[in-house]
Amino acid sequence: MPELPDVEVFARDFASRGLNRKIESVDLRDPDRLRGSAPQDLRAALNGYAFETVKRHGKVLFVKVSCGWWLVMHFGMTGFTAFYDDPADEPGHARLVVGFADGGFFAFDNQRKLGWLELTDDVRAYLRSQGIGPDALELDEAAFREVISGTRGSVKPALMDQEKIAGIGNVYSDEILFQAGIAPEHKGNQLDGQQLARLFEATRNVLRQAVECRADPARMPDDWLTPRREDGDDTCPRCGRPLETCKVGGRTAHFCSHCQA
DNA sequence: GGACATGTTTCTCA
DNA sequence: TTGAGAAACATGTC
Ligand SMILES: [Zn+2]
């Protein structure tokens, strides 16, 4: 679930449901999910306070606590957030459960434990220290072109490199390349001006529209690639030919060799 | 049993 | 320096 559009959906949900509610309990079910701080530090930073601001950068979610610290959430491949009132609605792999004084709960769910939590007092410094680059939706066209055309390797791994551009993962990089008509193994420095322009446009459009679809493939347009992946339909939504896969940057790329060059 | 899965980190090798 | 590839992390599904 967790690429930029998914995390943006979590962020909006958090902003509308999680702020200004007094925290009454902090249950870190899996202490190994917390990095850089001890469980009691997390409890001390949350208990008795309230979440007051939400910020997303790339695939990372930051929530400011009224004590001044930020709770940082990395989702890995299977993470998500949940708000609920009935404990019976707790998700199946909640690694952190925060209870509010009004009786409700917040959970950070992380089935595969590839995600983690941290505390920081400075978001900018945190991003710098983690080597996380500019957010995919904040990067302007000139900077985007510079990053991609300065890559000698394949374009797909470049799009997924969080240091170059933050927020794009395996699924959305495939969608972006499909809509731009560019093959995943095309070299970044061999793209012409038109291709770079198409790639930039596709990046913006895909990420923005995916957010509008609430990152739900079922809501995405019929001519998108992502819903096919979800449904196991291996025909190209634009030309009907069979889709292909290849390994790029250690991940499986899905693409149409007829529509993408 | 094996392959694979929306991610990141670390290490090897060219 | 850049980048490709693999392994590791942990869990679940086909
Ligand atoms: Zn096609």
CSV table of C-alpha atoms (C1' of nucleotides) and ligand atoms in Angstrom, one decimal:
chain,number,residue,atom,x,y,z
A,1,MET,CA,0.0,0.0,0.0
A,2,PRO,CA,2.6,2.5,0.8
A,3,GLU,CA,3.7,4.8,-1.9
A,4,LEU,CA,3.2,8.5,-2.1
A,5,PRO,CA,-0.6,8.4,-2.9
A,6,ASP,CA,-1.3,5.8,-0.2
A,7,VAL,CA,0.6,7.7,2.4
A,8,GLU,CA,-1.2,10.9,1.3
A,9,VAL,CA,-4.5,9.2,2.0
A,10,PHE,CA,-3.3,8.1,5.4
A,11,ALA,CA,-2.1,11.7,6.1
A,12,ARG,CA,-5.5,13.2,5.1
A,13,ASP,CA,-7.3,10.6,7.2
A,14,PHE,CA,-5.1,11.4,10.1
A,15,ALA,CA,-5.6,15.2,9.7
A,16,SER,CA,-9.4,14.8,9.8
A,17,ARG,CA,-9.6,12.2,12.6
A,18,GLY,CA,-6.5,12.1,14.7
A,19,LEU,CA,-5.8,15.7,15.8
A,20,ASN,CA,-6.4,17.4,19.1
A,21,ARG,CA,-7.6,14.3,20.9
A,22,LYS,CA,-5.9,13.8,24.3
A,23,ILE,CA,-3.8,10.6,24.4
A,24,GLU,CA,-4.4,8.4,27.3
A,25,SER,CA,-2.5,5.2,26.5
A,26,VAL,CA,0.4,4.1,24.4
A,27,ASP,CA,0.7,0.4,23.6
A,28,LEU,CA,3.8,-0.5,21.6
A,29,ARG,CA,3.0,-4.1,20.8
A,30,ASP,CA,6.2,-4.7,18.9
A,31,PRO,CA,9.1,-2.8,20.5
A,32,ASP,CA,11.4,-3.7,17.6
A,33,ARG,CA,9.3,-1.4,15.3
A,34,LEU,CA,10.6,1.6,17.2
A,35,ARG,CA,14.1,2.8,16.1
A,36,GLY,CA,16.4,5.3,17.7
A,37,SER,CA,14.4,5.6,20.9
A,38,ALA,CA,13.3,3.4,23.8
A,39,PRO,CA,9.7,2.5,24.3
A,40,GLN,CA,9.5,4.7,27.4
A,41,ASP,CA,10.6,7.7,25.3
A,42,LEU,CA,7.7,7.1,23.0
A,43,ARG,CA,5.3,6.8,25.8
A,44,ALA,CA,6.7,10.0,27.4
A,45,ALA,CA,6.4,11.8,24.1
A,46,LEU,CA,2.8,10.8,23.6
A,47,ASN,CA,1.0,10.2,26.8
A,48,GLY,CA,-1.0,13.1,28.1
A,49,TYR,CA,-0.4,15.1,24.8
A,50,ALA,CA,-2.3,15.2,21.5
A,51,PHE,CA,-1.4,15.0,17.9
A,52,GLU,CA,-1.5,18.5,16.4
A,53,THR,CA,-0.1,18.6,12.9
A,54,VAL,CA,0.4,16.1,10.0
A,55,LYS,CA,2.9,16.2,7.2
A,56,ARG,CA,3.8,13.8,4.5
A,57,HIS,CA,7.1,13.7,2.6
A,58,GLY,CA,7.6,11.0,0.0
A,59,LYS,CA,6.4,7.8,1.6
A,60,VAL,CA,7.0,9.0,5.1
A,61,LEU,CA,4.3,10.3,7.5
A,62,PHE,CA,5.1,12.8,10.2
A,63,VAL,CA,2.7,13.6,13.0
A,64,LYS,CA,3.6,16.4,15.4
A,65,VAL,CA,2.8,15.9,19.1
A,66,SER,CA,1.9,18.8,21.3
A,67,CYS,CA,5.0,18.1,23.4
A,68,GLY,CA,7.1,19.3,20.4
A,69,TRP,CA,8.3,15.9,19.0
A,70,TRP,CA,7.3,14.4,15.8
A,71,LEU,CA,6.2,10.7,15.4
A,72,VAL,CA,7.7,9.4,12.2
A,73,MET,CA,6.1,6.5,10.4
A,74,HIS,CA,7.7,4.3,7.6
A,75,PHE,CA,5.2,1.8,6.3
A,76,GLY,CA,7.4,-0.8,4.5
A,77,MET,CA,5.4,-2.8,2.0
A,78,THR,CA,2.4,-3.7,4.1
A,79,GLY,CA,1.8,-0.8,6.5
A,80,PHE,CA,-1.3,1.4,7.1
A,81,THR,CA,-3.0,3.5,9.7
A,82,ALA,CA,-6.4,3.0,11.3
A,83,PHE,CA,-8.8,4.9,13.5
A,84,TYR,CA,-11.6,3.1,15.3
A,85,ASP,CA,-13.7,3.2,18.4
A,86,ASP,CA,-14.5,-0.4,19.1
A,87,PRO,CA,-11.4,-2.5,20.1
A,88,ALA,CA,-12.9,-5.3,18.1
A,89,ASP,CA,-12.1,-3.3,15.0
A,90,GLU,CA,-8.4,-3.3,15.7
A,91,PRO,CA,-6.5,-4.3,12.6
A,92,GLY,CA,-4.8,-7.7,12.5
A,93,HIS,CA,-1.2,-6.6,12.9
A,94,ALA,CA,-1.3,-3.5,15.0
A,95,ARG,CA,2.3,-2.7,16.2
A,96,LEU,CA,1.4,0.5,18.0
A,97,VAL,CA,-2.0,1.3,19.5
A,98,VAL,CA,-2.7,4.7,20.9
A,99,GLY,CA,-5.8,5.2,23.0
A,100,PHE,CA,-7.5,8.6,23.3
A,101,ALA,CA,-9.3,10.0,26.3
A,102,ASP,CA,-12.5,10.1,24.3
A,103,GLY,CA,-12.4,6.3,24.0
A,104,GLY,CA,-11.2,6.0,20.4
A,105,PHE,CA,-8.0,4.4,19.1
A,106,PHE,CA,-5.3,4.9,16.5
A,107,ALA,CA,-3.3,1.9,15.2
A,108,PHE,CA,-0.1,1.6,13.1
A,109,ASP,CA,-0.5,-1.8,11.4
A,110,ASN,CA,2.5,-3.5,9.9
A,111,GLN,CA,2.1,-7.1,8.9
A,112,ARG,CA,5.5,-7.8,7.4
A,113,LYS,CA,7.4,-5.7,9.9
A,114,LEU,CA,9.3,-3.9,7.2
A,115,GLY,CA,8.1,-0.6,8.5
A,116,TRP,CA,9.1,1.3,11.6
A,117,LEU,CA,8.5,4.2,13.9
A,118,GLU,CA,10.9,7.0,15.1
A,119,LEU,CA,10.8,10.2,17.0
A,120,THR,CA,12.4,13.4,15.7
A,121,ASP,CA,12.3,17.1,16.8
A,122,ASP,CA,13.3,18.4,13.3
A,123,VAL,CA,11.7,17.1,10.1
A,124,ARG,CA,14.1,18.8,7.7
A,125,ALA,CA,17.1,17.5,9.6
A,126,TYR,CA,15.6,14.1,9.7
A,127,LEU,CA,15.0,14.0,6.0
A,128,ARG,CA,18.5,15.1,5.4
A,129,SER,CA,20.1,12.6,7.7
A,130,GLN,CA,18.0,9.8,6.1
A,131,GLY,CA,19.0,10.8,2.6
A,132,ILE,CA,15.4,11.4,1.5
A,133,GLY,CA,15.3,13.8,-1.4
A,134,PRO,CA,12.6,16.2,-2.7
A,135,ASP,CA,9.0,15.1,-2.7
A,136,ALA,CA,7.8,13.8,-6.1
A,137,LEU,CA,5.0,16.4,-6.1
A,138,GLU,CA,7.1,19.3,-5.1
A,139,LEU,CA,10.0,18.8,-7.6
A,140,ASP,CA,9.7,21.3,-10.5
A,141,GLU,CA,10.2,20.2,-14.1
A,142,ALA,CA,13.7,21.6,-14.5
A,143,ALA,CA,14.9,19.7,-11.4
A,144,PHE,CA,13.1,16.6,-12.4
A,145,ARG,CA,14.7,16.6,-15.9
A,146,GLU,CA,18.1,17.1,-14.4
A,147,VAL,CA,17.7,14.2,-12.0
A,148,ILE,CA,16.5,11.8,-14.7
A,149,SER,CA,18.7,12.9,-17.5
A,150,GLY,CA,21.7,12.7,-15.1
A,151,THR,CA,21.1,9.0,-14.6
A,152,ARG,CA,23.2,6.6,-16.7
A,153,GLY,CA,21.2,3.6,-15.5
A,154,SER,CA,17.6,2.6,-16.2
A,155,VAL,CA,14.9,5.1,-15.7
A,156,LYS,CA,12.7,3.0,-13.5
A,157,PRO,CA,15.1,2.6,-10.6
A,158,ALA,CA,15.9,6.3,-10.9
A,159,LEU,CA,12.2,7.1,-10.3
A,160,MET,CA,12.2,4.8,-7.3
A,161,ASP,CA,15.4,6.2,-5.8
A,162,GLN,CA,14.2,8.0,-2.7
A,163,GLU,CA,17.3,10.2,-2.6
A,164,LYS,CA,16.6,11.5,-6.1
A,165,ILE,CA,12.8,11.7,-5.9
A,166,ALA,CA,10.8,10.8,-2.8
A,167,GLY,CA,7.5,8.9,-2.9
A,168,ILE,CA,7.5,6.6,-6.0
A,169,GLY,CA,7.7,2.8,-5.6
A,170,ASN,CA,7.4,-0.2,-7.8
A,171,VAL,CA,3.7,0.1,-8.6
A,172,TYR,CA,3.5,3.8,-9.4
A,173,SER,CA,6.8,3.8,-11.3
A,174,ASP,CA,5.2,1.3,-13.7
A,175,GLU,CA,2.1,3.3,-14.0
A,176,ILE,CA,4.1,6.5,-14.7
A,177,LEU,CA,6.2,4.8,-17.3
A,178,PHE,CA,3.2,3.3,-18.9
A,179,GLN,CA,1.4,6.6,-19.2
A,180,ALA,CA,4.6,8.3,-20.5
A,181,GLY,CA,5.1,5.5,-23.1
A,182,ILE,CA,8.6,4.8,-21.9
A,183,ALA,CA,10.1,1.4,-21.3
A,184,PRO,CA,11.3,0.7,-17.7
A,185,GLU,CA,14.9,-0.2,-18.9
A,186,HIS,CA,15.3,2.9,-21.0
A,187,LYS,CA,18.4,4.7,-19.8
A,188,GLY,CA,17.7,8.0,-18.1
A,189,ASN,CA,20.4,9.9,-20.1
A,190,GLN,CA,19.1,8.6,-23.4
A,191,LEU,CA,15.6,10.1,-23.0
A,192,ASP,CA,14.9,13.0,-25.4
A,193,GLY,CA,13.3,16.3,-24.4
A,194,GLN,CA,9.8,15.1,-25.4
A,195,GLN,CA,10.2,12.0,-23.4
A,196,LEU,CA,11.4,13.9,-20.3
A,197,ALA,CA,8.5,16.2,-20.6
A,198,ARG,CA,6.0,13.3,-20.9
A,199,LEU,CA,7.6,11.6,-17.9
A,200,PHE,CA,7.3,14.7,-15.8
A,201,GLU,CA,3.7,15.2,-16.8
A,202,ALA,CA,2.9,11.5,-16.2
A,203,THR,CA,4.5,11.6,-12.8
A,204,ARG,CA,2.4,14.6,-11.7
A,205,ASN,CA,-0.8,13.3,-13.2
A,206,VAL,CA,-0.5,9.7,-11.9
A,207,LEU,CA,0.3,10.7,-8.4
A,208,ARG,CA,-2.3,13.4,-8.2
A,209,GLN,CA,-5.0,11.3,-9.8
A,210,ALA,CA,-4.1,8.3,-7.6
A,211,VAL,CA,-4.7,10.5,-4.5
A,212,GLU,CA,-8.1,11.6,-5.9
A,213,CYS,CA,-8.9,7.9,-6.3
A,214,ARG,CA,-7.9,7.4,-2.7
A,215,ALA,CA,-5.1,5.2,-4.0
A,216,ASP,CA,-7.7,2.5,-4.7
A,217,PRO,CA,-7.1,0.7,-8.0
A,218,ALA,CA,-10.8,0.0,-8.3
A,219,ARG,CA,-11.4,3.7,-8.6
A,220,MET,CA,-8.7,4.3,-11.2
A,221,PRO,CA,-9.4,5.0,-14.8
A,222,ASP,CA,-9.9,1.9,-17.1
A,223,ASP,CA,-6.9,2.8,-19.2
A,224,TRP,CA,-4.5,2.6,-16.3
A,225,LEU,CA,-2.1,-0.2,-15.7
A,226,THR,CA,-2.4,-0.6,-11.9
A,227,PRO,CA,-6.0,-2.0,-11.8
A,228,ARG,CA,-4.9,-4.7,-14.3
A,229,ARG,CA,-2.1,-5.7,-12.0
A,230,GLU,CA,-4.5,-5.9,-9.1
A,231,ASP,CA,-7.0,-8.0,-11.1
A,232,GLY,CA,-4.4,-10.3,-12.7
A,233,ASP,CA,-5.5,-9.2,-16.1
A,234,ASP,CA,-2.3,-9.3,-18.3
A,235,THR,CA,-3.5,-7.4,-21.3
A,236,CYS,CA,-2.5,-3.8,-22.1
A,237,PRO,CA,-5.4,-1.4,-21.4
A,238,ARG,CA,-4.4,0.7,-24.4
A,239,CYS,CA,-3.6,-1.8,-27.2
A,240,GLY,CA,-4.9,-5.1,-25.9
A,241,ARG,CA,-1.6,-7.0,-26.4
A,242,PRO,CA,-0.2,-9.1,-23.5
A,243,LEU,CA,1.7,-7.2,-20.9
A,244,GLU,CA,5.3,-8.2,-20.1
A,245,THR,CA,7.4,-8.3,-17.0
A,246,CYS,CA,11.2,-7.9,-16.5
A,247,LYS,CA,13.5,-7.4,-13.6
A,248,VAL,CA,14.7,-3.9,-13.2
A,249,GLY,CA,16.6,-2.7,-10.1
A,250,GLY,CA,15.7,-5.9,-8.3
A,251,ARG,CA,12.0,-5.5,-8.8
A,252,THR,CA,9.5,-6.8,-11.2
A,253,ALA,CA,8.4,-4.2,-13.8
A,254,HIS,CA,5.1,-4.6,-15.6
A,255,PHE,CA,4.9,-3.0,-19.0
A,256,CYS,CA,3.7,-3.1,-22.6
A,257,SER,CA,6.5,-3.4,-25.1
A,258,HIS,CA,4.3,-2.1,-27.9
A,259,CYS,CA,3.1,1.1,-26.1
A,260,GLN,CA,6.4,1.8,-24.3
A,261,ALA,CA,9.8,2.4,-25.9
B,1,DG,C1',8.6,-26.4,-1.1
B,2,DG,C1',9.3,-22.4,-4.0
B,3,DA,C1',8.3,-18.0,-5.9
B,4,DC,C1',6.7,-13.7,-5.1
B,5,DA,C1',4.8,-9.3,-2.8
B,6,DT,C1',3.3,-1.6,-2.7
B,7,DG,C1',10.4,-1.2,0.9
B,8,DT,C1',15.0,-0.1,2.7
B,9,DT,C1',19.7,-1.2,4.0
B,10,DT,C1',24.0,-3.2,3.3
B,11,DC,C1',27.5,-5.4,0.8
B,12,DT,C1',29.8,-7.2,-3.3
B,13,DC,C1',31.5,-6.7,-7.9
B,14,DA,C1',32.4,-4.4,-12.3
C,1,DT,C1',31.7,7.5,-8.4
C,2,DT,C1',27.9,5.0,-10.5
C,3,DG,C1',25.1,1.3,-10.8
C,4,DA,C1',23.7,-3.6,-11.0
C,5,DG,C1',22.6,-7.7,-8.3
C,6,DA,C1',21.9,-10.2,-4.2
C,7,DA,C1',20.9,-10.9,0.5
C,8,DA,C1',18.6,-9.8,4.6
C,9,DC,C1',14.6,-8.4,7.3
C,10,DA,C1',9.4,-10.9,8.4
C,11,DT,C1',5.0,-12.6,7.0
C,12,DG,C1',1.6,-14.3,4.0
C,13,DT,C1',-0.4,-16.2,-0.3
C,14,DC,C1',-0.7,-18.9,-4.5
D,1,ZN,ZN,0.0,-1.6,-25.2
